[in-house]
Amino acid sequence: MPTSVFIHRTSALTIENGSVTWETPSNIALVKYWGKKEDQIPANPSISFTLSNCKTITTLSYKKRSNPSDEFQFEVYLEGKLQDDFKPKINTFFKRIEQYVPFIKEFEYKIETSNTFPHSSGIASSASGMSALALCVMSIEKEINPSLTEVDFTKKASFLARLGSGSACRSLEGDLVCWGTHKEIGGTSDLFGVKYPHEVHENFKGYQDTILLVDKGEKQVSSSVGHNLMHNHPYAENRFQQAHDNLSKLIDVFKSGNLKSFIEIVESEALTLHAMMMTSLPYFILMKPNTLEIINKIWAFRESSGLHLCFTLDAGANVHLLYPDNEKEQVLDFINSQLVGYCQNAHYICDSIGFGANLIED
Ligand code: PMV
């Protein structure tokens, strides 16, 4: 699909001002996106569980500019406080999307955003934050062009969100979203996320994700630096092929409900992601000693209990504990008795698989 289909061609002449609010969840990748080409095109396909409780809520208020200039004009507030350090990232986002939504320069904006999870929790807010902002921009386009269908709205919002932060394009829908072309999953694209179209076994309904906050600090290496280190990485080609293969294996796993295979794929993906970081040049380590302590405890617990608890990691030290809904009670007991001591200030967040973004009516 050529990117030109996403270019909006009408001017916003008739709209003076307005305001829109979207609430968008975070997501956790099972097969990881790590490495990208130009224009935020992923080097390999990925798939994620959409979350439910970890969300960003963003209100975009817009007003026609009396004298438009070449600069974007906006103010950003986080939890009610002016947040000028968010501006460069949003400015880059606006620059990247301008050719697809040329009306954005016709307005000035107030962006008010808040997260349901603490900002300094080490949980990346870029996926939920960028997808919420992309949806707000699309709501303006919908006002200019009311005939835009829901399908095209969501597809373009995901396309725009991707230009803000790659994984953000997987946060609009649920409960499983794929991004990146995969030969066995029809409709997949490098340009936007799509709902996983094949059969999903009951075992995965209501899947739980408890996030253990091991390190709430700012990460030493950003995702964008990490993605770029996959260029000329000695293991890159094998890794990209492995992601395709793991996604193929997951198709059978989702159908059969085979949790043993699910665990093997998901944990291998998490460790491979971090192995890529450790084997790039420059190399780096985002896991902390407590990350490894938790992983070893999970393996011992799984062995002794026969339950289906496993872990995944994103680009940081925090550990996502994934497990079926019907094992919740025993797993929470285990977390409270054996893992909470490894979390900063004993802090963890309980989440579960969710169904995507919501427009908040006034
Ligand atoms: O969306 P980005 O550029 O912050 O990259 C996210 C990368 C991982 O979280 C590590 C993996 C993924 O697929 O979400």
mmCIF file of N, CA, C and O in Angstrom, residues 38-90:
data_model
loop_
_atom_site.group_PDB
_atom_site.id
_atom_site.type_symbol
_atom_site.label_atom_id
_atom_site.label_comp_id
_atom_site.label_asym_id
_atom_site.label_seq_id
_atom_site.Cartn_x
_atom_site.Cartn_y
_atom_site.Cartn_z
ATOM 1 N N GLU A 38 14.272 3.213 7.567
ATOM 2 C CA GLU A 38 13.867 4.616 7.486
ATOM 3 C C GLU A 38 12.351 4.776 7.635
ATOM 4 O O GLU A 38 11.602 3.843 7.298
ATOM 5 N N ASP A 39 11.903 5.917 8.101
ATOM 6 C CA ASP A 39 10.480 6.229 8.256
ATOM 7 C C ASP A 39 9.738 5.265 9.178
ATOM 8 O O ASP A 39 8.583 4.914 8.931
ATOM 9 N N GLN A 40 10.427 4.812 10.215
ATOM 10 C CA GLN A 40 9.770 3.982 11.232
ATOM 11 C C GLN A 40 9.187 2.691 10.654
ATOM 12 O O GLN A 40 8.103 2.260 11.070
ATOM 13 N N ILE A 41 9.869 2.124 9.684
ATOM 14 C CA ILE A 41 9.440 0.826 9.141
ATOM 15 C C ILE A 41 10.157 -0.257 9.949
ATOM 16 O O ILE A 41 11.384 -0.232 10.086
ATOM 17 N N PRO A 42 9.393 -1.208 10.516
ATOM 18 C CA PRO A 42 10.033 -2.197 11.396
ATOM 19 C C PRO A 42 10.889 -3.181 10.603
ATOM 20 O O PRO A 42 10.537 -3.537 9.475
ATOM 21 N N ALA A 43 11.988 -3.609 11.208
ATOM 22 C CA ALA A 43 12.854 -4.594 10.541
ATOM 23 C C ALA A 43 12.239 -5.995 10.604
ATOM 24 O O ALA A 43 12.619 -6.868 9.848
ATOM 25 N N ASN A 44 11.303 -6.190 11.526
ATOM 26 C CA ASN A 44 10.633 -7.500 11.611
ATOM 27 C C ASN A 44 9.218 -7.305 12.152
ATOM 28 O O ASN A 44 8.925 -6.298 12.790
ATOM 29 N N PRO A 45 8.336 -8.272 11.888
ATOM 30 C CA PRO A 45 6.978 -8.152 12.422
ATOM 31 C C PRO A 45 6.950 -8.423 13.921
ATOM 32 O O PRO A 45 7.836 -9.122 14.447
ATOM 33 N N SER A 46 5.941 -7.875 14.595
ATOM 34 C CA SER A 46 5.799 -8.067 16.045
ATOM 35 C C SER A 46 4.322 -8.289 16.367
ATOM 36 O O SER A 46 3.448 -8.011 15.538
ATOM 37 N N ILE A 47 4.080 -8.772 17.591
ATOM 38 C CA ILE A 47 2.680 -8.935 18.045
ATOM 39 C C ILE A 47 2.628 -8.593 19.527
ATOM 40 O O ILE A 47 3.589 -8.880 20.263
ATOM 41 N N SER A 48 1.536 -7.959 19.943
ATOM 42 C CA SER A 48 1.445 -7.578 21.359
ATOM 43 C C SER A 48 0.053 -7.831 21.925
ATOM 44 O O SER A 48 -0.936 -7.874 21.187
ATOM 45 N N PHE A 49 0.025 -7.977 23.249
ATOM 46 C CA PHE A 49 -1.215 -7.934 24.010
ATOM 47 C C PHE A 49 -1.487 -6.464 24.278
ATOM 48 O O PHE A 49 -0.587 -5.748 24.754
ATOM 49 N N THR A 50 -2.685 -6.018 24.011
ATOM 50 C CA THR A 50 -3.072 -4.670 24.413
ATOM 51 C C THR A 50 -3.382 -4.732 25.906
ATOM 52 O O THR A 50 -3.980 -5.703 26.371
ATOM 53 N N LEU A 51 -2.978 -3.719 26.666
ATOM 54 C CA LEU A 51 -3.256 -3.718 28.101
ATOM 55 C C LEU A 51 -4.566 -2.986 28.388
ATOM 56 O O LEU A 51 -5.217 -2.457 27.479
ATOM 57 N N SER A 52 -4.931 -2.991 29.639
ATOM 58 C CA SER A 52 -6.233 -2.467 29.996
ATOM 59 C C SER A 52 -6.123 -1.297 30.981
ATOM 60 O O SER A 52 -6.717 -0.245 30.791
ATOM 61 N N ASN A 53 -5.308 -1.456 32.037
ATOM 62 C CA ASN A 53 -5.263 -0.424 33.093
ATOM 63 C C ASN A 53 -4.204 0.647 32.867
ATOM 64 O O ASN A 53 -4.370 1.777 33.327
ATOM 65 N N CYS A 54 -3.086 0.296 32.230
ATOM 66 C CA CYS A 54 -2.019 1.281 32.002
ATOM 67 C C CYS A 54 -2.399 2.109 30.780
ATOM 68 O O CYS A 54 -2.291 1.648 29.633
ATOM 69 N N LYS A 55 -2.875 3.335 31.030
ATOM 70 C CA LYS A 55 -3.434 4.132 29.930
ATOM 71 C C LYS A 55 -2.922 5.563 29.974
ATOM 72 O O LYS A 55 -2.534 6.061 31.027
ATOM 73 N N THR A 56 -3.007 6.216 28.822
ATOM 74 C CA THR A 56 -2.798 7.666 28.752
ATOM 75 C C THR A 56 -4.130 8.297 28.347
ATOM 76 O O THR A 56 -4.833 7.761 27.476
ATOM 77 N N ILE A 57 -4.461 9.406 28.995
ATOM 78 C CA ILE A 57 -5.675 10.142 28.627
ATOM 79 C C ILE A 57 -5.210 11.500 28.115
ATOM 80 O O ILE A 57 -4.520 12.234 28.831
ATOM 81 N N THR A 58 -5.554 11.819 26.869
ATOM 82 C CA THR A 58 -5.079 13.071 26.271
ATOM 83 C C THR A 58 -6.241 13.886 25.720
ATOM 84 O O THR A 58 -7.085 13.359 24.988
ATOM 85 N N THR A 59 -6.265 15.160 26.101
ATOM 86 C CA THR A 59 -7.232 16.093 25.523
ATOM 87 C C THR A 59 -6.465 17.039 24.611
ATOM 88 O O THR A 59 -5.453 17.620 25.015
ATOM 89 N N LEU A 60 -6.944 17.157 23.393
ATOM 90 C CA LEU A 60 -6.343 18.095 22.439
ATOM 91 C C LEU A 60 -7.367 19.203 22.180
ATOM 92 O O LEU A 60 -8.444 18.950 21.648
ATOM 93 N N SER A 61 -7.020 20.422 22.607
ATOM 94 C CA SER A 61 -7.892 21.559 22.315
ATOM 95 C C SER A 61 -7.239 22.326 21.177
ATOM 96 O O SER A 61 -6.022 22.549 21.192
ATOM 97 N N TYR A 62 -8.033 22.707 20.181
ATOM 98 C CA TYR A 62 -7.461 23.350 18.995
ATOM 99 C C TYR A 62 -8.240 24.607 18.627
ATOM 100 O O TYR A 62 -9.452 24.696 18.849
ATOM 101 N N LYS A 63 -7.512 25.578 18.113
ATOM 102 C CA LYS A 63 -8.105 26.871 17.779
ATOM 103 C C LYS A 63 -7.453 27.364 16.496
ATOM 104 O O LYS A 63 -6.223 27.261 16.342
ATOM 105 N N LYS A 64 -8.265 27.871 15.591
ATOM 106 C CA LYS A 64 -7.738 28.399 14.315
ATOM 107 C C LYS A 64 -6.698 29.470 14.600
ATOM 108 O O LYS A 64 -6.926 30.350 15.438
ATOM 109 N N ARG A 65 -5.555 29.431 13.912
ATOM 110 C CA ARG A 65 -4.519 30.452 14.133
ATOM 111 C C ARG A 65 -4.823 31.686 13.291
ATOM 112 O O ARG A 65 -5.222 31.583 12.130
ATOM 113 N N SER A 66 -4.604 32.846 13.903
ATOM 114 C CA SER A 66 -4.874 34.077 13.148
ATOM 115 C C SER A 66 -3.755 34.336 12.134
ATOM 116 O O SER A 66 -4.004 34.786 11.023
ATOM 117 N N ASN A 67 -2.512 34.040 12.530
ATOM 118 C CA ASN A 67 -1.421 34.210 11.558
ATOM 119 C C ASN A 67 -0.500 32.993 11.554
ATOM 120 O O ASN A 67 0.547 32.989 12.208
ATOM 121 N N PRO A 68 -0.894 31.956 10.811
ATOM 122 C CA PRO A 68 -0.095 30.730 10.775
ATOM 123 C C PRO A 68 1.341 31.004 10.309
ATOM 124 O O PRO A 68 1.563 31.849 9.460
ATOM 125 N N SER A 69 2.284 30.311 10.942
ATOM 126 C CA SER A 69 3.683 30.450 10.521
ATOM 127 C C SER A 69 4.209 29.066 10.189
ATOM 128 O O SER A 69 3.450 28.093 10.180
ATOM 129 N N ASP A 70 5.499 28.972 9.977
ATOM 130 C CA ASP A 70 6.090 27.683 9.655
ATOM 131 C C ASP A 70 6.262 26.785 10.872
ATOM 132 O O ASP A 70 6.513 25.599 10.750
ATOM 133 N N GLU A 71 6.166 27.380 12.057
ATOM 134 C CA GLU A 71 6.341 26.619 13.295
ATOM 135 C C GLU A 71 5.010 26.013 13.738
ATOM 136 O O GLU A 71 3.966 26.621 13.548
ATOM 137 N N PHE A 72 5.085 24.847 14.389
ATOM 138 C CA PHE A 72 3.867 24.324 15.026
ATOM 139 C C PHE A 72 3.677 25.093 16.320
ATOM 140 O O PHE A 72 4.648 25.450 16.985
ATOM 141 N N GLN A 73 2.427 25.350 16.660
ATOM 142 C CA GLN A 73 2.192 26.105 17.889
ATOM 143 C C GLN A 73 1.389 25.267 18.874
ATOM 144 O O GLN A 73 0.226 24.920 18.592
ATOM 145 N N PHE A 74 2.019 24.898 19.999
ATOM 146 C CA PHE A 74 1.302 24.083 20.991
ATOM 147 C C PHE A 74 1.955 24.201 22.363
ATOM 148 O O PHE A 74 3.122 24.543 22.478
ATOM 149 N N GLU A 75 1.126 23.927 23.367
ATOM 150 C CA GLU A 75 1.616 23.830 24.745
ATOM 151 C C GLU A 75 1.259 22.448 25.254
ATOM 152 O O GLU A 75 0.191 21.920 24.913
ATOM 153 N N VAL A 76 2.128 21.859 26.077
ATOM 154 C CA VAL A 76 1.834 20.510 26.601
ATOM 155 C C VAL A 76 1.787 20.552 28.119
ATOM 156 O O VAL A 76 2.687 21.116 28.760
ATOM 157 N N TYR A 77 0.768 19.927 28.678
ATOM 158 C CA TYR A 77 0.632 19.822 30.135
ATOM 159 C C TYR A 77 0.575 18.349 30.506
ATOM 160 O O TYR A 77 -0.176 17.577 29.916
ATOM 161 N N LEU A 78 1.391 17.960 31.512
ATOM 162 C CA LEU A 78 1.292 16.604 32.066
ATOM 163 C C LEU A 78 0.725 16.734 33.469
ATOM 164 O O LEU A 78 1.278 17.486 34.282
ATOM 165 N N GLU A 79 -0.331 16.029 33.759
ATOM 166 C CA GLU A 79 -1.034 16.116 35.058
ATOM 167 C C GLU A 79 -1.234 17.585 35.443
ATOM 168 O O GLU A 79 -0.958 17.965 36.580
ATOM 169 N N GLY A 80 -1.615 18.420 34.494
ATOM 170 C CA GLY A 80 -1.930 19.815 34.796
ATOM 171 C C GLY A 80 -0.730 20.753 34.837
ATOM 172 O O GLY A 80 -0.902 21.958 34.998
ATOM 173 N N LYS A 81 0.489 20.216 34.709
ATOM 174 C CA LYS A 81 1.681 21.083 34.786
ATOM 175 C C LYS A 81 2.331 21.214 33.414
ATOM 176 O O LYS A 81 2.514 20.204 32.717
ATOM 177 N N LEU A 82 2.702 22.462 33.084
ATOM 178 C CA LEU A 82 3.368 22.716 31.807
ATOM 179 C C LEU A 82 4.601 21.812 31.699
ATOM 180 O O LEU A 82 5.383 21.728 32.652
ATOM 181 N N GLN A 83 4.754 21.134 30.567
ATOM 182 C CA GLN A 83 5.836 20.144 30.439
ATOM 183 C C GLN A 83 6.622 20.445 29.164
ATOM 184 O O GLN A 83 6.467 19.777 28.145
ATOM 185 N N ASP A 84 7.484 21.464 29.234
ATOM 186 C CA ASP A 84 8.199 21.884 28.029
ATOM 187 C C ASP A 84 9.155 20.816 27.499
ATOM 188 O O ASP A 84 9.447 20.793 26.309
ATOM 189 N N ASP A 85 9.619 19.914 28.400
ATOM 190 C CA ASP A 85 10.556 18.903 27.892
ATOM 191 C C ASP A 85 9.873 17.840 27.011
ATOM 192 O O ASP A 85 10.538 17.021 26.391
ATOM 193 N N PHE A 86 8.529 17.849 26.923
ATOM 194 C CA PHE A 86 7.847 16.944 25.990
ATOM 195 C C PHE A 86 7.811 17.536 24.577
ATOM 196 O O PHE A 86 7.486 16.850 23.617
ATOM 197 N N LYS A 87 8.094 18.860 24.498
ATOM 198 C CA LYS A 87 7.862 19.542 23.219
ATOM 199 C C LYS A 87 8.696 19.012 22.036
ATOM 200 O O LYS A 87 8.146 18.817 20.955
ATOM 201 N N PRO A 88 10.017 18.762 22.240
ATOM 202 C CA PRO A 88 10.793 18.323 21.071
ATOM 203 C C PRO A 88 10.233 17.036 20.445
ATOM 204 O O PRO A 88 10.143 16.925 19.221
ATOM 205 N N LYS A 89 9.831 16.070 21.288
ATOM 206 C CA LYS A 89 9.316 14.805 20.751
ATOM 207 C C LYS A 89 8.004 15.035 19.975
ATOM 208 O O LYS A 89 7.786 14.458 18.905
ATOM 209 N N ILE A 90 7.155 15.899 20.517
ATOM 210 C CA ILE A 90 5.875 16.162 19.854
ATOM 211 C C ILE A 90 6.101 16.968 18.572
ATOM 212 O O ILE A 90 5.456 16.738 17.545
#
